[in-house]
Structures are given as structure tokens and as C-alpha cells.
mmCIF file of C-alpha atoms and ligand atoms in Angstrom:
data_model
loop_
_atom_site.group_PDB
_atom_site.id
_atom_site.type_symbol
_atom_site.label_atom_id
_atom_site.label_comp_id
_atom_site.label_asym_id
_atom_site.label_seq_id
_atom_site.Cartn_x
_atom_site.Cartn_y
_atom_site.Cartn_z
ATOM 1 C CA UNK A 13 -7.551 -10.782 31.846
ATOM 2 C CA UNK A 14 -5.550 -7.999 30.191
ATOM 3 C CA UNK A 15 -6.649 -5.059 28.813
ATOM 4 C CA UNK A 16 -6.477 -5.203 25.092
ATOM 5 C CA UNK A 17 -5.926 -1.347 24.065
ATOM 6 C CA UNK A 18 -3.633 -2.199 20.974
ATOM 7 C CA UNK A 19 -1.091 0.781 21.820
ATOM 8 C CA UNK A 20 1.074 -1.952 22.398
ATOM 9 C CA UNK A 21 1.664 -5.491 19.820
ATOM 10 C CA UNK A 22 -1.277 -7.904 21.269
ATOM 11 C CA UNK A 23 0.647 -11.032 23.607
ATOM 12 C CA UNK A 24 -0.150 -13.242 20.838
ATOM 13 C CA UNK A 25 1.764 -12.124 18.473
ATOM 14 C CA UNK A 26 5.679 -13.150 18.096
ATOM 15 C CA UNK A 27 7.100 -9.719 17.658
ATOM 16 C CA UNK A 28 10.203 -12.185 16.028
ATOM 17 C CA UNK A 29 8.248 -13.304 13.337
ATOM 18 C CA UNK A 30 6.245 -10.110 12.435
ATOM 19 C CA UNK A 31 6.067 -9.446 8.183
ATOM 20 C CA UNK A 32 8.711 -6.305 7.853
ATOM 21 C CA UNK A 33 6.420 -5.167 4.733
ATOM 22 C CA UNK A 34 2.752 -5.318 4.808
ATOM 23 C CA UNK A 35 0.817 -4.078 1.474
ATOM 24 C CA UNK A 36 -2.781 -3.691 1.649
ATOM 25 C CA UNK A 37 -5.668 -3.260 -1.028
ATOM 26 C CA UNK A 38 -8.407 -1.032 0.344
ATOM 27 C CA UNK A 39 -11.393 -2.231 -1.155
ATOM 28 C CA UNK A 40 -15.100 -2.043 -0.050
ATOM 29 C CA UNK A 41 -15.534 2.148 0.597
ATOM 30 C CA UNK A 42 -18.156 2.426 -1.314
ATOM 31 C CA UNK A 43 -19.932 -0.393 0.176
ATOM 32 C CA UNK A 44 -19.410 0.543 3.414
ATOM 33 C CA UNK A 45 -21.225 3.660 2.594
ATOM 34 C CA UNK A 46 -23.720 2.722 0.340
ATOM 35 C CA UNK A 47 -24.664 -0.217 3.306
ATOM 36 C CA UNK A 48 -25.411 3.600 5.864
ATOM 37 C CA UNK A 49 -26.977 5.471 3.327
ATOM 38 C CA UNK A 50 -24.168 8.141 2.777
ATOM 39 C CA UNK A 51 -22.427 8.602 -0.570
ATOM 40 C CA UNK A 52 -19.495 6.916 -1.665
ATOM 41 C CA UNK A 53 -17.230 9.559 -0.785
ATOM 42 C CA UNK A 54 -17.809 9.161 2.455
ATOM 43 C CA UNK A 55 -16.271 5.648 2.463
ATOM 44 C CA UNK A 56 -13.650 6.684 1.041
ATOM 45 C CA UNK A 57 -13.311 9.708 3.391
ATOM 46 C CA UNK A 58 -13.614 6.941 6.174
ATOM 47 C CA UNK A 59 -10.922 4.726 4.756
ATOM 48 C CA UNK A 60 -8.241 7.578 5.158
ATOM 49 C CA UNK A 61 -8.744 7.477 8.769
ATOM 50 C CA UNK A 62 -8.419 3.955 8.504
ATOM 51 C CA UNK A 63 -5.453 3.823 6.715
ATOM 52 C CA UNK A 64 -4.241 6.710 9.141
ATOM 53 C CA UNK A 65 -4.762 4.054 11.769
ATOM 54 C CA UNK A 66 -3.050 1.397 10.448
ATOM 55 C CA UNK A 67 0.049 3.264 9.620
ATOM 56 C CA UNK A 68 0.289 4.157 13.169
ATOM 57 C CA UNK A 69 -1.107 0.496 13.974
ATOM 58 C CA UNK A 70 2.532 -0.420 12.105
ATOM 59 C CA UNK A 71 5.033 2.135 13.972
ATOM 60 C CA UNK A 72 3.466 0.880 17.337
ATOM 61 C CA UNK A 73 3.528 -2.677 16.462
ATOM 62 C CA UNK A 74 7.529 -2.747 15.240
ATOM 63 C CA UNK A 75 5.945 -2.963 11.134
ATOM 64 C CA UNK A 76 8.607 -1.095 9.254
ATOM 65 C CA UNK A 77 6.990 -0.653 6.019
ATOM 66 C CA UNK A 78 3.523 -0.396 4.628
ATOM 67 C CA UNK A 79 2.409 -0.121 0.724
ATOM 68 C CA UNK A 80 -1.683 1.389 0.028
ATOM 69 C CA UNK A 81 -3.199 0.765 -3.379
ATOM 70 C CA UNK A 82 -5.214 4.438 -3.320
ATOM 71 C CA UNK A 83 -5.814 4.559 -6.982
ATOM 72 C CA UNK A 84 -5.168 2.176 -10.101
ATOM 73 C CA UNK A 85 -4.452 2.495 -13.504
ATOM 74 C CA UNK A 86 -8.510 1.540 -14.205
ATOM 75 C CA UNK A 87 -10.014 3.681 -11.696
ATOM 76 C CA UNK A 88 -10.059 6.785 -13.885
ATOM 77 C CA UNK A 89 -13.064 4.913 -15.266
ATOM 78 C CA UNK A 90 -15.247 5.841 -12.378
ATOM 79 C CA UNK A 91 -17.846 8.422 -12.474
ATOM 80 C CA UNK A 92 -15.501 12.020 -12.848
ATOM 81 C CA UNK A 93 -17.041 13.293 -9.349
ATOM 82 C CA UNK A 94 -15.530 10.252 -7.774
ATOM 83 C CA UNK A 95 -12.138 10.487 -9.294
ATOM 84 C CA UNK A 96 -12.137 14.549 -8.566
ATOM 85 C CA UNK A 97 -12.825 14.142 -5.045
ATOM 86 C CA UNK A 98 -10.256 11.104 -4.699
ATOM 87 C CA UNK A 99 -7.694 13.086 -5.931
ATOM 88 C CA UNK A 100 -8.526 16.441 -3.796
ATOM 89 C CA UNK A 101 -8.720 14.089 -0.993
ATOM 90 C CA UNK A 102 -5.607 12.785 -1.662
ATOM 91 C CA UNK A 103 -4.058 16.398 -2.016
ATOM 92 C CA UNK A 104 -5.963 17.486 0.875
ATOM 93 C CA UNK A 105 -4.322 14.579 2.719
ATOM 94 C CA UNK A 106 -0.682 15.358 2.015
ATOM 95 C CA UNK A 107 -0.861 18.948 3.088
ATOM 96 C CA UNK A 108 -2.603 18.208 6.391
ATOM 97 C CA UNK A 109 -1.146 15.465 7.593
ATOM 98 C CA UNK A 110 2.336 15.794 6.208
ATOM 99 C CA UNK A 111 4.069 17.797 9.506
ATOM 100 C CA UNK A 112 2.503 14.947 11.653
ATOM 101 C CA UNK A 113 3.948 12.162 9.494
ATOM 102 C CA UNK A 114 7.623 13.688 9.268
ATOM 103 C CA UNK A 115 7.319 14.279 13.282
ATOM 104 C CA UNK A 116 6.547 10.871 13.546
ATOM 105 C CA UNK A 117 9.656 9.383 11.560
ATOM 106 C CA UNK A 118 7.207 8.542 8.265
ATOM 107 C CA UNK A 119 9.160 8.190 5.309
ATOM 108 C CA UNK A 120 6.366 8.461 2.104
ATOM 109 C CA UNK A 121 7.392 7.036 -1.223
ATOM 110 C CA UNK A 122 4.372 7.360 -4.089
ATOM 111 C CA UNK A 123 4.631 4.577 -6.810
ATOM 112 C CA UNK A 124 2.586 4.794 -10.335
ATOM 113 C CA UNK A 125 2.620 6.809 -13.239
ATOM 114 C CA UNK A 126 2.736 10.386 -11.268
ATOM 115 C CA UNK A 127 3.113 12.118 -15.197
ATOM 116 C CA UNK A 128 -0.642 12.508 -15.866
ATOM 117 C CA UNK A 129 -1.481 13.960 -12.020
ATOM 118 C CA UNK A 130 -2.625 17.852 -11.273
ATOM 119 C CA UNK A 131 -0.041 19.833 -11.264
ATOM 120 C CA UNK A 132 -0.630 20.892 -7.413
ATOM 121 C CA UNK A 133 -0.743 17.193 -6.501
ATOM 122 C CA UNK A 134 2.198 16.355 -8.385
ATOM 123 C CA UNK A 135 3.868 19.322 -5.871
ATOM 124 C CA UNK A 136 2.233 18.199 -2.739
ATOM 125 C CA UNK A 137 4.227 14.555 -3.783
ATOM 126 C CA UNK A 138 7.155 16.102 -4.039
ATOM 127 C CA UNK A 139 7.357 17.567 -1.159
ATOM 128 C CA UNK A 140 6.218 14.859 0.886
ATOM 129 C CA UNK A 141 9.014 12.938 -0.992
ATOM 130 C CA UNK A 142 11.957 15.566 -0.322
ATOM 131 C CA UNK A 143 11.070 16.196 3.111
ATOM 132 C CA UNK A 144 10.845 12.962 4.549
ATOM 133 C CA UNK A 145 12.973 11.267 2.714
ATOM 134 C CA UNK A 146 15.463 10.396 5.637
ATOM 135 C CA UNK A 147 12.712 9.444 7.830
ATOM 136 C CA UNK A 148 13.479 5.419 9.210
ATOM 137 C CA UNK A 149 10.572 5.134 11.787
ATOM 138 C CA UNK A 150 7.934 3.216 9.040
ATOM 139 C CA UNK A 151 8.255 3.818 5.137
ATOM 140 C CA UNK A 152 4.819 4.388 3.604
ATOM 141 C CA UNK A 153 4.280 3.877 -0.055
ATOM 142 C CA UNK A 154 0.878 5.003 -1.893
ATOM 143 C CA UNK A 155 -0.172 4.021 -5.332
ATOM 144 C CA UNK A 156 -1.493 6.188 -7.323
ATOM 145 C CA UNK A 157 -2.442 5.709 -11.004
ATOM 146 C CA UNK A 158 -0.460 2.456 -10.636
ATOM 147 C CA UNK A 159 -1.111 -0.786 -12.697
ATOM 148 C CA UNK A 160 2.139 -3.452 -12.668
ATOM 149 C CA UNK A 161 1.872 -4.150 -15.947
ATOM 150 C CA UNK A 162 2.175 -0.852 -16.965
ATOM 151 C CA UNK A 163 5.228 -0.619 -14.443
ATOM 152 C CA UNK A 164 6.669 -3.431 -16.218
ATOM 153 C CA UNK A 165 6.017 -2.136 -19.686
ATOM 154 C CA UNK A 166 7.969 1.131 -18.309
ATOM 155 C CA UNK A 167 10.883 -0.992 -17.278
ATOM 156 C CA UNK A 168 11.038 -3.034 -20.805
ATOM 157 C CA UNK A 169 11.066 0.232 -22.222
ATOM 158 C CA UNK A 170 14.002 2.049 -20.495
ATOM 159 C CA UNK A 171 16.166 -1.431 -20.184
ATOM 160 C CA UNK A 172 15.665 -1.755 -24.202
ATOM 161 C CA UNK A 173 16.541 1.969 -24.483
ATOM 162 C CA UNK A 174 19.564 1.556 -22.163
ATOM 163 C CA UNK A 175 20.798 -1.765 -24.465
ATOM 164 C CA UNK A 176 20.413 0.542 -27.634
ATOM 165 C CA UNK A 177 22.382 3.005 -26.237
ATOM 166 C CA UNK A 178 25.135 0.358 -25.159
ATOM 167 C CA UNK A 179 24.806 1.593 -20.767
ATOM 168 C CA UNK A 180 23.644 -2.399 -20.858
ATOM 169 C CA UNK A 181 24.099 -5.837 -22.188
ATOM 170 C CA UNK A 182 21.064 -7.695 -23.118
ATOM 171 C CA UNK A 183 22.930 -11.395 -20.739
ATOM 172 C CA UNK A 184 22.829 -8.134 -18.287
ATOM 173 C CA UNK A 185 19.210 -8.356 -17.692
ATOM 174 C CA UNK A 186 18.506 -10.796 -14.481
ATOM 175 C CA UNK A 187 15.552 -10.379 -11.512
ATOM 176 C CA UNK A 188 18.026 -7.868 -9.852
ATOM 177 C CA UNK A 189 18.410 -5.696 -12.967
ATOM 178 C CA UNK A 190 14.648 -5.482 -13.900
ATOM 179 C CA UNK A 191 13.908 -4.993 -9.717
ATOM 180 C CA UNK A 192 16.001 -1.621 -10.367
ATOM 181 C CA UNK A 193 13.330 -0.232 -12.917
ATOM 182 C CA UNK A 194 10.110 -0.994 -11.127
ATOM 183 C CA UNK A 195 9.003 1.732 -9.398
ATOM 184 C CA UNK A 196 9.310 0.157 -5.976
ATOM 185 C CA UNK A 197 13.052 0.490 -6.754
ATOM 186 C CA UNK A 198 15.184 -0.408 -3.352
ATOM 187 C CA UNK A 199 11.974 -1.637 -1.326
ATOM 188 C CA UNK A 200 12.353 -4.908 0.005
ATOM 189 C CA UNK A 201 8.775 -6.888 -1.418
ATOM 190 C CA UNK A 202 5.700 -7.643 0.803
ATOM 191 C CA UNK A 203 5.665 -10.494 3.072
ATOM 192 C CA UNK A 204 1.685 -9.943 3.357
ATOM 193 C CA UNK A 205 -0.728 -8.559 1.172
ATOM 194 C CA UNK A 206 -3.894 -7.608 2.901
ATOM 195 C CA UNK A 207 -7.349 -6.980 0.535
ATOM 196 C CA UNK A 208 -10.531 -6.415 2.350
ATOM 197 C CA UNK A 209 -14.153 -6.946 1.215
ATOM 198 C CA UNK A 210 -14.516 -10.089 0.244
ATOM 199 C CA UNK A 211 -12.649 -10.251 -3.075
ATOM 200 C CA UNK A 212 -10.365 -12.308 -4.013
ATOM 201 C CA UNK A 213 -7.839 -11.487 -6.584
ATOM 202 C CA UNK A 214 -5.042 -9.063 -6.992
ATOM 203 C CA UNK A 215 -6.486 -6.287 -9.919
ATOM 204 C CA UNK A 216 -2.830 -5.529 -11.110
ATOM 205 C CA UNK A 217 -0.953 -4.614 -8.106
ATOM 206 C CA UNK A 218 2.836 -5.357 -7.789
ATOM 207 C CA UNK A 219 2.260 -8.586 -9.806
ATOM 208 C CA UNK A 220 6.313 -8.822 -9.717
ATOM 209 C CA UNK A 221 6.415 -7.631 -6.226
ATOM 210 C CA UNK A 222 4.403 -10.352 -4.177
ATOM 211 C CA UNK A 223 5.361 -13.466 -6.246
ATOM 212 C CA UNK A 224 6.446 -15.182 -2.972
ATOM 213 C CA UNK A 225 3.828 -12.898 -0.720
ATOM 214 C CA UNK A 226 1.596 -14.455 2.112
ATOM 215 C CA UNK A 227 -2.218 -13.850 0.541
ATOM 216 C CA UNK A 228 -5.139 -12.315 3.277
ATOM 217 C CA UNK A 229 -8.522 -11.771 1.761
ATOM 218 C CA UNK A 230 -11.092 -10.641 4.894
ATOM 219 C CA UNK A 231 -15.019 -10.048 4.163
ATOM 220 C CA UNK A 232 -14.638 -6.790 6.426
ATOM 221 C CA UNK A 233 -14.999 -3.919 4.215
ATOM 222 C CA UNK A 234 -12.075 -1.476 4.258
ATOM 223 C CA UNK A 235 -13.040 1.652 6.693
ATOM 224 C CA UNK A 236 -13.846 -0.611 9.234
ATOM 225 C CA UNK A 237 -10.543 -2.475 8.947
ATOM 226 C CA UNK A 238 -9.147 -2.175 12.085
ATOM 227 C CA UNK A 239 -6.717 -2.873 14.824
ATOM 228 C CA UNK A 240 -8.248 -5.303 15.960
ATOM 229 C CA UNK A 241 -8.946 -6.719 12.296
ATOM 230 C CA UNK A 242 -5.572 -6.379 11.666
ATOM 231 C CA UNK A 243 -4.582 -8.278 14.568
ATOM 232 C CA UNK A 244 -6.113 -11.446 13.413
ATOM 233 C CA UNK A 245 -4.428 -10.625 9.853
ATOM 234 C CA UNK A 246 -1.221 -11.098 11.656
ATOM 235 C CA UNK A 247 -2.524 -14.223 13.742
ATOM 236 C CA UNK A 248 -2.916 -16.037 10.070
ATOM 237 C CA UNK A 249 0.186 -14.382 8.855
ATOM 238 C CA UNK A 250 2.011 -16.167 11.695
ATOM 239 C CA UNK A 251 0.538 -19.312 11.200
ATOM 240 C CA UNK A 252 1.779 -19.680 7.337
ATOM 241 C CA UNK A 253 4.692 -21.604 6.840
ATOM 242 C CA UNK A 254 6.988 -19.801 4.541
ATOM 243 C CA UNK A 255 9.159 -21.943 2.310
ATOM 244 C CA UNK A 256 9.625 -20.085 -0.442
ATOM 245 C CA UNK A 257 9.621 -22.737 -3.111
ATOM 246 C CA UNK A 258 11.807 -24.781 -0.877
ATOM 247 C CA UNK A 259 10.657 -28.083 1.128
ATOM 248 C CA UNK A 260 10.356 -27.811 5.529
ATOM 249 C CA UNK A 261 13.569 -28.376 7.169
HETATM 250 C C1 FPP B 310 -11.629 1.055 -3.098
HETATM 251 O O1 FPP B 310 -12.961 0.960 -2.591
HETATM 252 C C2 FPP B 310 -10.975 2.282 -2.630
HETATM 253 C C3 FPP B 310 -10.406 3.256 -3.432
HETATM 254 C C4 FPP B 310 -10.377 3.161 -4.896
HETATM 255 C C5 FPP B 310 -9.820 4.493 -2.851
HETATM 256 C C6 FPP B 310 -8.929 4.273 -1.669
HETATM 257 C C7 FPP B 310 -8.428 5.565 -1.156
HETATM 258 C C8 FPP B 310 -8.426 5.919 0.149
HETATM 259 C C9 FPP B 310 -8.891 5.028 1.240
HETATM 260 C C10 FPP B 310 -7.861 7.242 0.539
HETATM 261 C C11 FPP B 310 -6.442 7.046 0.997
HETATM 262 C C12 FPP B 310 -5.655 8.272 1.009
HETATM 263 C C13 FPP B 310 -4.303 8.355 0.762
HETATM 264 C C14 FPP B 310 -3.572 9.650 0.853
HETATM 265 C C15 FPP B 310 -3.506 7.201 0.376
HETATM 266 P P1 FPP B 310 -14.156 0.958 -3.630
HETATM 267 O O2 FPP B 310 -14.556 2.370 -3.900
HETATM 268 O O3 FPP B 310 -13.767 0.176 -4.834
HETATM 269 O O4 FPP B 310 -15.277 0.244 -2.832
HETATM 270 P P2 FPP B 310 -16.426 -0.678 -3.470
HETATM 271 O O5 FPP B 310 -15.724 -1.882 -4.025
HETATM 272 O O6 FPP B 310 -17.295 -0.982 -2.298
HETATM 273 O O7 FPP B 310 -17.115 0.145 -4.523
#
């Protein structure tokens, strides 16, 4: 029998027919701590090493792009220790790992309303941004204070400021036009959205984005998503049949 070390994509899977974008809500860190005893942050500590994982889960496996819902729109609601260490961790994140990821061909996009961040975050984006923005080995997109309707709201806004000012003409506006003011901008949509823990619903992520998407929900909670997890993710994926509104052939 062979050795299943997941360096390598697993035998069962048609490297042909792999999704080229995989977008994944990370849900279930508190959970997973709360189920050991340890405090939330901890699961959320855990899920960055599981995220870690999975981004270098995608360069092995021939994945060329991978979107991570790290913080909505809503999540400012949670208790202020929560959000404070989120966002240090976040911070923390960039600066550390950032040499490793640009070594490693990473190119990292952020999507979201970046305005209302720390100042020193808001730099640690930018630079992650500038400096790896030629990268082609995987593209890596977070989400931070993102919400799509927000995004679209943002988009209505500047195409309806663009009409006033005459750069546009309201027949102008098609799927391709309002595509260029999302945030996500040039980035082909998901073939695969991934959400872990059990629930099943999307909470207001890339609404526009995955209207033709291949759905996953999994019971496993999010840090102990793993390769192996993900492997049968990609099993299912390759089972769906994906017409795309149209009928078999
Ligand atoms: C949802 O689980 C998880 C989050 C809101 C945070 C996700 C962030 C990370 C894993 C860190 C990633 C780091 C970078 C740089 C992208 P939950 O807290 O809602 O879990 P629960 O539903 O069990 O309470």
C-alpha cells in the first residue's frame, strides 16, 4: 500500500480537474478550544497554523489560489480582548511569516474595508502587498473587516460617482463592469468554498463571487482541518458535476 505523506497530490485525485481557486471559511476556533479547556485564543492561534498548512497544502498540490475569511464586517462585535488579539495576531503574522511566503512564490492580496485598521497593520498590509506582488507560485487573499454587501455598496457608490462625473454610461454597467469594483478585482471566482464546523450558510462572504461555486460544509472544526481533511474536500469537489446553469452534454 503506499505511503500517504501528502507532500505530494494523493493518487486519487485528478490533478486535471483540481478547483484553480479554493476559498475557505474558518469557523469552529473557539470550539475547538473551548472542547480542551484553553481559551478561545488559542483556537484561533491554532487555526493560523492550519491555514499555514493549507496554503502550503495548495502550492504542493498544483492549487493556484486560495481566499481566508479571517475577520468579517460583524466580528467587531466580539468581546474587545478577542478582536485585539485577532488583530495583533494577524499583525504578528505578516511580519513573521512574510520572508517565508515571498521565498516561497506567495503572492498576498487583503480584501475588505482596510480604512478603519491600526495604523501598523494597515503598514504590515502594505508591505506584504508591494513586496510580493509579482509572486505566481499560489495567490493568497485574506479578508479582513470584509462583508459583500458592504463591498457591493462600495461599488454602487463609485460606479454612480463615475456616471455623475460622465468617466461612465449608466447601459455601461454589465457583470464585467461591476466585477472591476469589487475588491477581488482581477481574481478569477472560487470553484470551491470550504466552511468547517458544522454550519451551513455563507455569513456575507463574496455573495457575488461564488454564485456558480461548488458548496463544502464539514463538521470538523477549523484548526484541525487538515490535509488529510482537505483531501476528502477535493474527493467531493471532484465528484460534482459542474454545469453551470447549462444541461450535461
Ligand atoms: C472563526 O472561528 C474564526 C475567526 C473569526 C478567526 C480566523 C482567523 C484565523 C484562523 C487567523 C488567520 C490569520 C491570518 C493572517 C489570515 P470562531 O471563533 O467563530 O469559532 P466558534 O464558531 O467556535 O466560536
Amino acid at each position: 500500500m503506499q505511503t500517504q505523506t501528502y507532500a505530494q497530490l494523493p493518487s486519487d485525485l485528478n490533478p486535471q480537474r483540481l478547483p484553480q481557486h479554493v476559498a475557505v471559511i474558518m469557523d469552529g476556533n473557539g470550539r475547538w478550544a473551548s472542547k480542551r479547556g484553553f481559551p478561545r485564543i488559542a483556537g484561533h492561534r491554532q487555526g493560523a497554523k492550519t491555514l499555514k498548512d493549507l496554503l502550503r497544502c495548495c502550492k504542493d498540490w498544483g492549487i493556484p489560489a486560495l481566499t481566508a475569511y479571517a475577520f468579517s464586517t460583524e466580528n467587531w462585535q466580539r468581546p474587545l480582548k478577542e478582536v485585539g488579539f485577532l488583530m495583533r495576531l494577524f499583525e504578528r503574522l505578516l511580519r513573521r511569516e512574510l520572508a517565508e511566503m515571498q521565498r516561497e512564490g506567495v503572492r498576498i492580496s487583503f480584501v475588505g474595508d482596510l480604512s478603519v485598521l491600526a495604523d501598523s497593520l494597515r503598514q504590515e498590509i502594505d508591505r506584504a502587498m508591494t513586496l510580493t506582488a509579482k509572486n505566481q507560485a499560489v495567490h493568497f487573499t485574506v479578508a479582513i473587516n470584509y462583508g459583500s454587501r458592504a463591498e457591493l455598496a462600495q461599488a454602487c457608490r463609485r460606479i454612480a460617482t463615475h456616471a455623475q462625473q460622465g468617466l461612465l454610461q449608466p447601459d455601461a454597467v454589465d457583470e464585467a463592469l461591476i466585477e472591476q469594483y469589487l475588491y477581488t478585482q482581477g481574481t478569477p471566482d472560487p470553484d470551491f468554498l470550504i466552511r468547517t464546523s458544522g454550519e451551513q450558510r455563507l455569513s456575507n462572504y463574496l455573495l457575488w463571487q461564488l454564485a456558480y461555486t461548488e458548496l463544502y460544509f464539514t463538521e470538523t472544526f477549523w484548526p484541525d482541518f487538515d490535509r488529510e481533511a482537505f483531501h476528502q474536500a477535493l474527493l467531493y469537489y471532484q465528484k460534482r458535476d459542474r454545469r453551470f446553469g447549462k444541461v450535461a452534454a
